[in-house]
Amino acid sequence: MRILVVDDEPLAREIVIRHLAAETDVEIAGEAANGLEALEQIAALEPDAVFLDIEMPGLNGFEVVASLTRAPWIVFVTAFDEYAIRAFEAHAVDYLLKPVQADRVARCVARLRTFIGAP
């Protein structure tokens, strides 16, 4: 499963990537630091899923999703719980709160496998 990690905070991206690296069937397709980069990377890399921050400069996570004609599976990653309902209305697969924990990422990846059809 190919995953793009999008967050304007380098440390937050690093933590998510470190947790994802523990999953043997996950490949980090790329990283982006803002919404515009996210759109470019999604178009260029065609990841299976995107771990997407909500509050970023330029386009926020919801604006990124709204700009996509064919969206990969979306997992919102944010420090704010008040966006959860809106995230699921935007068809998010999951919603992770920062600081992201390894066990929570593992459960999220297991859920993604059912959506993607991976073993």
Short mmCIF file of N, CA, C and O in Angstrom, two decimals:
data_model
loop_
_atom_site.label_atom_id
_atom_site.label_comp_id
_atom_site.label_asym_id
_atom_site.label_seq_id
_atom_site.Cartn_x
_atom_site.Cartn_y
_atom_site.Cartn_z
N MET A 1 0.84 -1.16 0.00
CA MET A 1 0.00 0.00 0.00
C MET A 1 0.89 1.24 0.00
O MET A 1 1.79 1.37 0.81
N ARG A 2 0.65 2.12 -0.94
CA ARG A 2 1.47 3.33 -1.11
C ARG A 2 0.77 4.51 -0.43
O ARG A 2 -0.39 4.79 -0.73
N ILE A 3 1.50 5.19 0.46
CA ILE A 3 0.91 6.25 1.26
C ILE A 3 1.69 7.55 1.11
O ILE A 3 2.92 7.56 1.16
N LEU A 4 0.97 8.64 0.94
CA LEU A 4 1.52 9.99 0.93
C LEU A 4 1.21 10.61 2.29
O LEU A 4 0.08 10.52 2.78
N VAL A 5 2.21 11.25 2.89
CA VAL A 5 2.04 11.90 4.20
C VAL A 5 2.12 13.41 4.00
O VAL A 5 3.12 13.91 3.48
N VAL A 6 1.06 14.12 4.43
CA VAL A 6 0.97 15.56 4.22
C VAL A 6 0.77 16.26 5.56
O VAL A 6 -0.22 16.03 6.25
N ASP A 7 1.73 17.11 5.91
CA ASP A 7 1.63 17.90 7.14
C ASP A 7 2.62 19.05 7.03
O ASP A 7 3.73 18.86 6.53
N ASP A 8 2.22 20.22 7.49
CA ASP A 8 3.13 21.37 7.42
C ASP A 8 4.19 21.34 8.51
O ASP A 8 5.14 22.10 8.45
N GLU A 9 4.05 20.45 9.48
CA GLU A 9 5.05 20.31 10.54
C GLU A 9 5.97 19.12 10.24
O GLU A 9 5.51 17.98 10.23
N PRO A 10 7.26 19.38 9.98
CA PRO A 10 8.19 18.29 9.65
C PRO A 10 8.23 17.18 10.72
O PRO A 10 8.26 16.00 10.37
N LEU A 11 8.20 17.55 11.98
CA LEU A 11 8.24 16.54 13.04
C LEU A 11 6.99 15.66 13.02
O LEU A 11 7.07 14.45 13.20
N ALA A 12 5.84 16.25 12.75
CA ALA A 12 4.60 15.48 12.67
C ALA A 12 4.67 14.48 11.51
O ALA A 12 4.26 13.33 11.65
N ARG A 13 5.20 14.93 10.36
CA ARG A 13 5.37 14.01 9.22
C ARG A 13 6.31 12.88 9.60
O ARG A 13 6.04 11.71 9.31
N GLU A 14 7.41 13.22 10.25
CA GLU A 14 8.40 12.22 10.65
C GLU A 14 7.80 11.16 11.58
O GLU A 14 8.06 9.96 11.41
N ILE A 15 7.00 11.58 12.53
CA ILE A 15 6.38 10.63 13.47
C ILE A 15 5.43 9.69 12.73
O ILE A 15 5.46 8.48 12.94
N VAL A 16 4.58 10.23 11.88
CA VAL A 16 3.65 9.39 11.12
C VAL A 16 4.42 8.41 10.24
O VAL A 16 4.10 7.22 10.20
N ILE A 17 5.44 8.88 9.56
CA ILE A 17 6.24 8.02 8.68
C ILE A 17 6.92 6.92 9.50
O ILE A 17 6.94 5.76 9.08
N ARG A 18 7.45 7.25 10.65
CA ARG A 18 8.09 6.25 11.50
C ARG A 18 7.09 5.16 11.90
O ARG A 18 7.40 3.97 11.84
N HIS A 19 5.89 5.55 12.28
CA HIS A 19 4.87 4.56 12.65
C HIS A 19 4.43 3.73 11.44
O HIS A 19 4.24 2.51 11.55
N LEU A 20 4.29 4.36 10.31
CA LEU A 20 3.90 3.62 9.09
C LEU A 20 4.98 2.64 8.66
O LEU A 20 4.68 1.57 8.13
N ALA A 21 6.25 2.99 8.89
CA ALA A 21 7.36 2.13 8.49
C ALA A 21 7.34 0.78 9.21
O ALA A 21 7.94 -0.19 8.74
N ALA A 22 6.66 0.71 10.33
CA ALA A 22 6.56 -0.55 11.07
C ALA A 22 5.65 -1.55 10.36
O ALA A 22 5.68 -2.74 10.68
N GLU A 23 4.88 -1.09 9.41
CA GLU A 23 3.95 -1.96 8.67
C GLU A 23 4.67 -2.48 7.42
O GLU A 23 5.09 -1.70 6.58
N THR A 24 4.79 -3.79 7.32
CA THR A 24 5.59 -4.39 6.25
C THR A 24 5.04 -4.15 4.84
O THR A 24 5.80 -4.16 3.88
N ASP A 25 3.75 -3.94 4.72
CA ASP A 25 3.15 -3.76 3.40
C ASP A 25 2.94 -2.29 3.04
O ASP A 25 2.26 -1.98 2.06
N VAL A 26 3.53 -1.37 3.81
CA VAL A 26 3.37 0.06 3.55
C VAL A 26 4.63 0.62 2.91
O VAL A 26 5.74 0.38 3.37
N GLU A 27 4.43 1.36 1.83
CA GLU A 27 5.51 2.10 1.18
C GLU A 27 5.17 3.58 1.28
O GLU A 27 4.05 3.99 0.95
N ILE A 28 6.10 4.39 1.75
CA ILE A 28 5.89 5.83 1.78
C ILE A 28 6.13 6.34 0.36
O ILE A 28 7.27 6.37 -0.11
N ALA A 29 5.05 6.71 -0.30
CA ALA A 29 5.15 7.18 -1.69
C ALA A 29 5.77 8.56 -1.77
O ALA A 29 6.41 8.90 -2.76
N GLY A 30 5.58 9.36 -0.72
CA GLY A 30 6.12 10.71 -0.72
C GLY A 30 5.62 11.50 0.46
O GLY A 30 4.87 11.00 1.30
N GLU A 31 6.05 12.76 0.49
CA GLU A 31 5.67 13.70 1.55
C GLU A 31 5.31 15.03 0.92
O GLU A 31 5.83 15.36 -0.15
N ALA A 32 4.46 15.78 1.61
CA ALA A 32 4.14 17.14 1.19
C ALA A 32 3.98 18.00 2.44
O ALA A 32 3.55 17.51 3.48
N ALA A 33 4.33 19.29 2.30
CA ALA A 33 4.31 20.19 3.45
C ALA A 33 3.13 21.16 3.45
O ALA A 33 2.98 21.94 4.38
N ASN A 34 2.30 21.11 2.40
CA ASN A 34 1.12 21.98 2.37
C ASN A 34 0.11 21.43 1.37
O ASN A 34 0.38 20.45 0.66
N GLY A 35 -1.03 22.08 1.30
CA GLY A 35 -2.10 21.59 0.44
C GLY A 35 -1.79 21.60 -1.03
O GLY A 35 -2.15 20.68 -1.76
N LEU A 36 -1.11 22.63 -1.50
CA LEU A 36 -0.76 22.69 -2.92
C LEU A 36 0.22 21.59 -3.29
O LEU A 36 0.05 20.93 -4.34
N GLU A 37 1.22 21.36 -2.44
CA GLU A 37 2.14 20.25 -2.68
C GLU A 37 1.39 18.92 -2.65
O GLU A 37 1.70 18.02 -3.43
N ALA A 38 0.43 18.82 -1.76
CA ALA A 38 -0.35 17.59 -1.66
C ALA A 38 -1.06 17.28 -2.98
O ALA A 38 -1.01 16.15 -3.47
N LEU A 39 -1.70 18.29 -3.56
CA LEU A 39 -2.39 18.07 -4.84
C LEU A 39 -1.41 17.64 -5.93
O LEU A 39 -1.71 16.73 -6.71
N GLU A 40 -0.24 18.27 -5.97
CA GLU A 40 0.77 17.91 -6.96
C GLU A 40 1.25 16.48 -6.76
O GLU A 40 1.37 15.71 -7.72
N GLN A 41 1.52 16.12 -5.51
CA GLN A 41 2.03 14.77 -5.20
C GLN A 41 0.97 13.70 -5.45
O GLN A 41 1.28 12.62 -5.92
N ILE A 42 -0.28 14.00 -5.11
CA ILE A 42 -1.35 13.02 -5.35
C ILE A 42 -1.47 12.75 -6.85
O ILE A 42 -1.57 11.60 -7.28
N ALA A 43 -1.43 13.80 -7.65
CA ALA A 43 -1.53 13.64 -9.11
C ALA A 43 -0.32 12.89 -9.67
O ALA A 43 -0.47 12.01 -10.53
N ALA A 44 0.86 13.20 -9.18
CA ALA A 44 2.09 12.59 -9.71
C ALA A 44 2.30 11.16 -9.22
O ALA A 44 2.73 10.30 -9.99
N LEU A 45 1.99 10.90 -7.96
CA LEU A 45 2.34 9.61 -7.35
C LEU A 45 1.20 8.61 -7.30
O LEU A 45 1.43 7.42 -7.14
N GLU A 46 -0.04 9.10 -7.41
CA GLU A 46 -1.23 8.24 -7.33
C GLU A 46 -1.16 7.27 -6.15
O GLU A 46 -1.24 6.05 -6.33
N PRO A 47 -1.03 7.79 -4.92
CA PRO A 47 -0.96 6.91 -3.75
C PRO A 47 -2.30 6.22 -3.50
O PRO A 47 -3.35 6.70 -3.93
N ASP A 48 -2.24 5.11 -2.77
CA ASP A 48 -3.47 4.43 -2.37
C ASP A 48 -4.20 5.21 -1.29
O ASP A 48 -5.43 5.22 -1.24
N ALA A 49 -3.42 5.85 -0.41
CA ALA A 49 -3.99 6.59 0.71
C ALA A 49 -3.14 7.82 1.01
O ALA A 49 -1.95 7.85 0.69
N VAL A 50 -3.78 8.80 1.65
CA VAL A 50 -3.09 10.01 2.07
C VAL A 50 -3.38 10.25 3.54
O VAL A 50 -4.55 10.26 3.94
N PHE A 51 -2.33 10.39 4.33
CA PHE A 51 -2.46 10.83 5.72
C PHE A 51 -2.34 12.34 5.66
O PHE A 51 -1.26 12.88 5.38
N LEU A 52 -3.44 13.05 5.91
CA LEU A 52 -3.58 14.46 5.56
C LEU A 52 -3.90 15.32 6.78
O LEU A 52 -4.92 15.12 7.44
N ASP A 53 -3.03 16.28 7.06
CA ASP A 53 -3.29 17.26 8.11
C ASP A 53 -4.44 18.15 7.66
O ASP A 53 -4.72 18.28 6.46
N ILE A 54 -5.12 18.76 8.60
CA ILE A 54 -6.23 19.65 8.25
C ILE A 54 -5.79 21.10 8.19
O ILE A 54 -5.98 21.76 7.18
N GLU A 55 -5.20 21.61 9.25
CA GLU A 55 -4.81 23.02 9.29
C GLU A 55 -3.40 23.19 8.73
O GLU A 55 -2.42 22.83 9.38
N MET A 56 -3.35 23.72 7.50
CA MET A 56 -2.08 23.96 6.82
C MET A 56 -2.18 25.29 6.08
O MET A 56 -3.28 25.73 5.75
N PRO A 57 -1.03 25.89 5.80
CA PRO A 57 -1.06 27.13 5.00
C PRO A 57 -1.50 26.82 3.57
O PRO A 57 -1.35 25.70 3.09
N GLY A 58 -2.06 27.84 2.92
CA GLY A 58 -2.55 27.63 1.56
C GLY A 58 -3.88 26.89 1.63
O GLY A 58 -4.82 27.35 2.26
N LEU A 59 -3.93 25.73 1.05
CA LEU A 59 -5.14 24.90 1.11
C LEU A 59 -5.13 24.06 2.37
O LEU A 59 -4.12 23.42 2.68
N ASN A 60 -6.25 24.01 3.08
CA ASN A 60 -6.33 23.11 4.22
C ASN A 60 -6.71 21.71 3.73
O ASN A 60 -6.98 21.50 2.53
N GLY A 61 -6.73 20.75 4.62
CA GLY A 61 -7.01 19.37 4.24
C GLY A 61 -8.35 19.18 3.55
O GLY A 61 -8.47 18.42 2.59
N PHE A 62 -9.38 19.87 4.04
CA PHE A 62 -10.70 19.75 3.42
C PHE A 62 -10.71 20.34 2.01
O PHE A 62 -11.35 19.81 1.10
N GLU A 63 -9.98 21.43 1.81
CA GLU A 63 -9.88 22.03 0.48
C GLU A 63 -9.12 21.13 -0.48
O GLU A 63 -9.45 21.05 -1.67
N VAL A 64 -8.12 20.42 0.04
CA VAL A 64 -7.40 19.44 -0.79
C VAL A 64 -8.37 18.37 -1.28
O VAL A 64 -8.45 18.08 -2.47
N VAL A 65 -9.11 17.80 -0.36
CA VAL A 65 -10.06 16.74 -0.72
C VAL A 65 -11.10 17.25 -1.72
O VAL A 65 -11.41 16.58 -2.71
N ALA A 66 -11.61 18.46 -1.50
CA ALA A 66 -12.61 19.03 -2.39
C ALA A 66 -12.05 19.30 -3.79
O ALA A 66 -12.81 19.32 -4.77
N SER A 67 -10.75 19.47 -3.90
CA SER A 67 -10.11 19.76 -5.19
C SER A 67 -9.82 18.51 -6.01
O SER A 67 -9.45 18.62 -7.18
N LEU A 68 -9.96 17.35 -5.42
CA LEU A 68 -9.61 16.11 -6.10
C LEU A 68 -10.78 15.59 -6.91
O LEU A 68 -11.92 15.55 -6.43
N THR A 69 -10.51 15.16 -8.14
CA THR A 69 -11.57 14.55 -8.93
C THR A 69 -11.66 13.06 -8.64
O THR A 69 -12.74 12.49 -8.66
N ARG A 70 -10.52 12.45 -8.36
CA ARG A 70 -10.48 11.04 -7.97
C ARG A 70 -9.58 10.94 -6.75
O ARG A 70 -8.36 10.94 -6.86
N ALA A 71 -10.20 10.85 -5.61
CA ALA A 71 -9.43 10.90 -4.36
C ALA A 71 -8.95 9.51 -3.93
O ALA A 71 -9.69 8.54 -4.03
N PRO A 72 -7.72 9.45 -3.43
CA PRO A 72 -7.28 8.23 -2.76
C PRO A 72 -8.01 8.14 -1.41
O PRO A 72 -8.74 9.06 -1.03
N TRP A 73 -7.82 7.06 -0.70
CA TRP A 73 -8.39 6.94 0.64
C TRP A 73 -7.73 7.99 1.53
O TRP A 73 -6.52 8.16 1.50
N ILE A 74 -8.54 8.70 2.31
CA ILE A 74 -8.04 9.81 3.12
C ILE A 74 -8.11 9.45 4.60
O ILE A 74 -9.15 9.00 5.09
N VAL A 75 -7.00 9.70 5.30
CA VAL A 75 -6.93 9.62 6.75
C VAL A 75 -6.54 11.01 7.23
O VAL A 75 -5.46 11.49 6.89
N PHE A 76 -7.42 11.66 7.95
CA PHE A 76 -7.08 12.98 8.49
C PHE A 76 -6.26 12.80 9.76
O PHE A 76 -6.55 11.94 10.59
N VAL A 77 -5.22 13.62 9.88
CA VAL A 77 -4.33 13.61 11.05
C VAL A 77 -4.26 15.04 11.55
O VAL A 77 -3.78 15.92 10.84
N THR A 78 -4.75 15.27 12.77
CA THR A 78 -4.84 16.64 13.27
C THR A 78 -4.77 16.68 14.79
O THR A 78 -5.00 15.66 15.45
N ALA A 79 -4.50 17.84 15.31
CA ALA A 79 -4.50 18.04 16.76
C ALA A 79 -5.88 18.46 17.27
O ALA A 79 -6.06 18.62 18.47
N PHE A 80 -6.84 18.61 16.38
CA PHE A 80 -8.14 19.16 16.74
C PHE A 80 -9.26 18.13 16.57
O PHE A 80 -9.51 17.68 15.46
N ASP A 81 -9.95 17.83 17.65
CA ASP A 81 -11.02 16.84 17.56
C ASP A 81 -12.30 17.42 16.97
O ASP A 81 -13.18 16.68 16.53
N GLU A 82 -12.43 18.74 16.90
CA GLU A 82 -13.68 19.34 16.44
C GLU A 82 -13.95 19.16 14.95
O GLU A 82 -15.04 19.45 14.48
N TYR A 83 -12.99 18.65 14.20
CA TYR A 83 -13.20 18.43 12.76
C TYR A 83 -13.67 17.01 12.44
O TYR A 83 -13.87 16.68 11.27
N ALA A 84 -13.83 16.17 13.43
CA ALA A 84 -14.11 14.75 13.18
C ALA A 84 -15.37 14.53 12.35
O ALA A 84 -15.35 13.77 11.38
N ILE A 85 -16.46 15.14 12.71
CA ILE A 85 -17.70 14.92 11.96
C ILE A 85 -17.54 15.37 10.52
O ILE A 85 -17.91 14.65 9.59
N ARG A 86 -16.97 16.54 10.34
CA ARG A 86 -16.74 17.05 8.97
C ARG A 86 -15.84 16.10 8.19
O ARG A 86 -16.03 15.89 6.99
N ALA A 87 -14.84 15.53 8.86
CA ALA A 87 -13.92 14.60 8.18
C ALA A 87 -14.66 13.38 7.67
O ALA A 87 -14.45 12.96 6.52
N PHE A 88 -15.53 12.81 8.48
CA PHE A 88 -16.26 11.62 8.03
C PHE A 88 -17.31 11.99 6.98
O PHE A 88 -17.62 11.17 6.11
N GLU A 89 -17.84 13.19 7.05
CA GLU A 89 -18.74 13.66 5.98
C GLU A 89 -17.99 13.78 4.66
O GLU A 89 -18.58 13.67 3.59
N ALA A 90 -16.67 14.01 4.74
CA ALA A 90 -15.82 14.08 3.55
C ALA A 90 -15.30 12.69 3.16
O ALA A 90 -14.40 12.56 2.35
N HIS A 91 -15.89 11.64 3.76
CA HIS A 91 -15.59 10.24 3.45
C HIS A 91 -14.21 9.79 3.88
O HIS A 91 -13.59 8.95 3.22
N ALA A 92 -13.71 10.35 4.98
CA ALA A 92 -12.43 9.90 5.51
C ALA A 92 -12.54 8.45 5.98
O ALA A 92 -13.57 8.03 6.49
N VAL A 93 -11.47 7.71 5.80
CA VAL A 93 -11.39 6.34 6.29
C VAL A 93 -11.17 6.33 7.79
O VAL A 93 -11.69 5.49 8.51
N ASP A 94 -10.38 7.31 8.27
CA ASP A 94 -10.06 7.36 9.70
C ASP A 94 -9.68 8.79 10.06
O ASP A 94 -9.50 9.65 9.18
N TYR A 95 -9.54 9.01 11.36
CA TYR A 95 -9.25 10.33 11.91
C TYR A 95 -8.31 10.14 13.08
O TYR A 95 -8.69 9.55 14.09
N LEU A 96 -7.07 10.56 12.92
CA LEU A 96 -6.05 10.37 13.96
C LEU A 96 -5.76 11.69 14.64
O LEU A 96 -5.56 12.71 13.98
N LEU A 97 -5.71 11.64 15.97
CA LEU A 97 -5.37 12.83 16.74
C LEU A 97 -3.89 12.84 17.08
O LEU A 97 -3.33 11.81 17.45
N LYS A 98 -3.29 14.03 16.96
CA LYS A 98 -1.89 14.21 17.35
C LYS A 98 -1.84 14.39 18.87
O LYS A 98 -2.76 14.99 19.43
N PRO A 99 -0.82 13.93 19.53
CA PRO A 99 0.31 13.19 18.98
C PRO A 99 -0.12 11.78 18.58
O PRO A 99 -0.78 11.08 19.34
N VAL A 100 0.24 11.39 17.39
CA VAL A 100 -0.16 10.11 16.83
C VAL A 100 0.60 8.98 17.53
O VAL A 100 1.82 9.04 17.70
N GLN A 101 -0.15 7.95 17.92
CA GLN A 101 0.42 6.80 18.62
C GLN A 101 0.59 5.62 17.66
O GLN A 101 -0.23 5.42 16.75
N ALA A 102 1.63 4.82 17.86
CA ALA A 102 1.94 3.69 16.98
C ALA A 102 0.79 2.70 16.88
O ALA A 102 0.45 2.24 15.79
N ASP A 103 0.16 2.35 18.02
CA ASP A 103 -0.93 1.38 17.98
C ASP A 103 -2.13 1.90 17.21
O ASP A 103 -2.82 1.16 16.51
N ARG A 104 -2.36 3.20 17.26
CA ARG A 104 -3.48 3.80 16.54
C ARG A 104 -3.21 3.79 15.04
O ARG A 104 -4.10 3.53 14.23
N VAL A 105 -1.96 4.04 14.65
CA VAL A 105 -1.59 3.98 13.24
C VAL A 105 -1.73 2.55 12.73
O VAL A 105 -2.25 2.31 11.63
N ALA A 106 -1.32 1.58 13.52
CA ALA A 106 -1.45 0.16 13.13
C ALA A 106 -2.91 -0.21 12.90
O ALA A 106 -3.24 -0.90 11.92
N ARG A 107 -3.79 0.24 13.77
CA ARG A 107 -5.23 -0.05 13.59
C ARG A 107 -5.77 0.65 12.35
O ARG A 107 -6.60 0.09 11.62
N CYS A 108 -5.29 1.86 12.10
CA CYS A 108 -5.71 2.60 10.91
C CYS A 108 -5.26 1.88 9.63
O CYS A 108 -6.04 1.74 8.68
N VAL A 109 -4.03 1.41 9.60
CA VAL A 109 -3.53 0.69 8.43
C VAL A 109 -4.32 -0.60 8.23
O VAL A 109 -4.66 -0.96 7.09
N ALA A 110 -4.66 -1.28 9.30
CA ALA A 110 -5.49 -2.49 9.18
C ALA A 110 -6.84 -2.14 8.55
O ALA A 110 -7.34 -2.87 7.68
N ARG A 111 -7.40 -1.03 8.95
CA ARG A 111 -8.67 -0.58 8.37
C ARG A 111 -8.50 -0.24 6.89
O ARG A 111 -9.34 -0.59 6.06
N LEU A 112 -7.40 0.44 6.56
CA LEU A 112 -7.12 0.76 5.16
C LEU A 112 -7.02 -0.49 4.30
O LEU A 112 -7.47 -0.50 3.15
N ARG A 113 -6.42 -1.53 4.85
CA ARG A 113 -6.30 -2.78 4.09
C ARG A 113 -7.67 -3.29 3.65
O ARG A 113 -7.81 -3.81 2.53
N THR A 114 -8.68 -3.15 4.48
CA THR A 114 -10.01 -3.62 4.09
C THR A 114 -10.59 -2.77 2.97
O THR A 114 -11.28 -3.28 2.10
N PHE A 115 -10.28 -1.48 2.97
CA PHE A 115 -10.78 -0.60 1.92
C PHE A 115 -10.04 -0.84 0.61
O PHE A 115 -10.64 -0.82 -0.46
N ILE A 116 -8.73 -1.05 0.71
CA ILE A 116 -7.90 -1.21 -0.49
C ILE A 116 -7.96 -2.65 -1.02
O ILE A 116 -7.71 -2.90 -2.18
N GLY A 117 -8.29 -3.57 -0.14
CA GLY A 117 -8.34 -4.98 -0.54
C GLY A 117 -7.00 -5.66 -0.43
O GLY A 117 -6.76 -6.68 -1.06
N ALA A 118 -6.10 -5.10 0.37
CA ALA A 118 -4.78 -5.71 0.58
C ALA A 118 -4.91 -6.82 1.60
O ALA A 118 -5.78 -6.80 2.45
N PRO A 119 -4.01 -7.82 1.55
CA PRO A 119 -4.08 -8.94 2.51
C PRO A 119 -3.75 -8.51 3.92
O PRO A 119 -3.13 -7.56 4.19
#
